[in-house]
Amino acid sequence: HHLLPIFFLFIILGNFVFNFQSHDFSKNYFSQNLVVDGLSQLPPNALAITTSHTFYFGSSYEQLVSNRFTDIKLLYFPNEGNRDAEKYHPELFLSNPNEDFVTKVTNNSDLKNIQKFTAEKYILEVIARNLDKPVFILQGVQEELFFNYLKAYLIPHGLWWQISADSISPDHTEQNLALFQNLKNEQIRVSSLHQYQQQREALTFAVSYHSIGITLAKEGKYDKALEFLKKSLEVDNQNQNVKNEIALIDKIKTEEEALEDLVSEKNKDKLVELGSNLVTIGNYKSAVNVFLRAISIDPDDGRLYTNAASSYALMGDKEHALEFYKKALELDPNLDLAKKGLEVLTNQE
């Protein structure tokens, strides 16, 4: 009988040794560093939204036990039925929602389907009640999908997206870059983590690097964009989409450097390809310039005017978009894309 406790002890020790890799806590500061990295980037009086229980409870610990970041309000939305925030932060639910914002977001997304998007509509309403304060959503792969209906109103802010109805400015981008200095988890890699939850949360860093990288690419800052996209790939080296984006931006950078040569060679096809690639990454201003250079080579090609018009429309320049769609149809009345573009813009007036 005296041997039984020793026998069970060996079983426990053996189980721990054989399962050491799956219970490897050598990186047990990962979650704390994630929380500190995230909360340190938020301004005073911020409203911070997360779907991560690790981040939410870790942040609550920092606030309640460590007495840090106490001026930040945290909202946790793990599923569509959880409305605990109404009990913990009733002050965030007192104001009436900004109906203009709700209507604008709803009309420009799939949220018209009320039955299907209960959770999204609820969170949108919470955000719309608190637009008088800075509102942020923690980035992540799951959040990219869940908050897609807010995509047009999300500005990258370090490990967060900030809710804003305004377009991003270069000044904001420069401020954003500073937020990536001295991150505690800067060297984190998904492949070095053995626990699924930590692997998933490490993607916050991959998604954040990707967000600022794409924003920089839209502004034509290709070297800096590639730097951050490569950092994203270092964190998550299995992401084929990021690999493709790096290759595309590399190609755009090379072709833009050769723009004058393409024009002097009258290489219309290459210019159209470059312009289309610029549209793909969201650099509409440069795309317009390229299509205008192509028009200078062949001013009778209606498709070039259609491409330029579409780029103007994406920039929000309706006046020039209408002008170029009309010119395209003068040259070729059968251009369906020009007809559709003109119809859409005319209906918006």
XYZ file of N, CA and C in Angstrom, residues 2 9 33 38 56 84 115 132 172 198 200 220 227 260 282 300 341:
51
model
N 2.020 1.179 0.667
C 2.888 2.365 0.725
C 3.459 2.712 -0.640
N 2.740 9.058 -8.279
C 3.626 10.192 -8.486
C 4.419 10.026 -9.780
N 2.531 40.322 -22.144
C 3.162 41.275 -23.047
C 2.180 41.773 -24.103
N -0.708 46.258 -26.122
C -1.963 46.811 -26.626
C -2.450 48.014 -25.839
N -9.007 40.374 -22.729
C -9.962 41.049 -21.841
C -9.640 40.793 -20.370
N -22.803 41.447 -21.031
C -22.380 41.768 -19.666
C -21.914 43.211 -19.529
N -31.712 39.422 -39.365
C -31.720 38.135 -38.683
C -30.326 37.527 -38.622
N -18.372 59.977 -29.184
C -17.780 61.174 -28.592
C -16.429 60.883 -27.949
N -1.347 60.802 -39.730
C -1.777 59.709 -38.858
C -0.888 58.484 -39.072
N -2.440 30.835 -27.852
C -1.350 31.788 -28.024
C -0.993 31.958 -29.495
N -3.019 31.782 -31.949
C -4.073 32.619 -32.521
C -3.881 34.082 -32.133
N 1.925 54.966 -51.445
C 3.091 54.939 -52.318
C 4.410 54.830 -51.588
N 8.688 46.588 -45.687
C 9.293 46.293 -44.379
C 8.263 45.709 -43.420
N 8.738 56.545 -66.751
C 9.088 57.421 -67.874
C 9.563 56.613 -69.079
N -4.932 49.911 -53.772
C -5.623 51.073 -53.219
C -4.905 52.388 -53.420
N -7.494 57.964 -78.169
C -8.738 57.492 -78.777
C -9.217 56.163 -78.195
N -20.624 52.571 -64.570
C -19.998 53.566 -63.697
C -20.732 54.887 -63.738
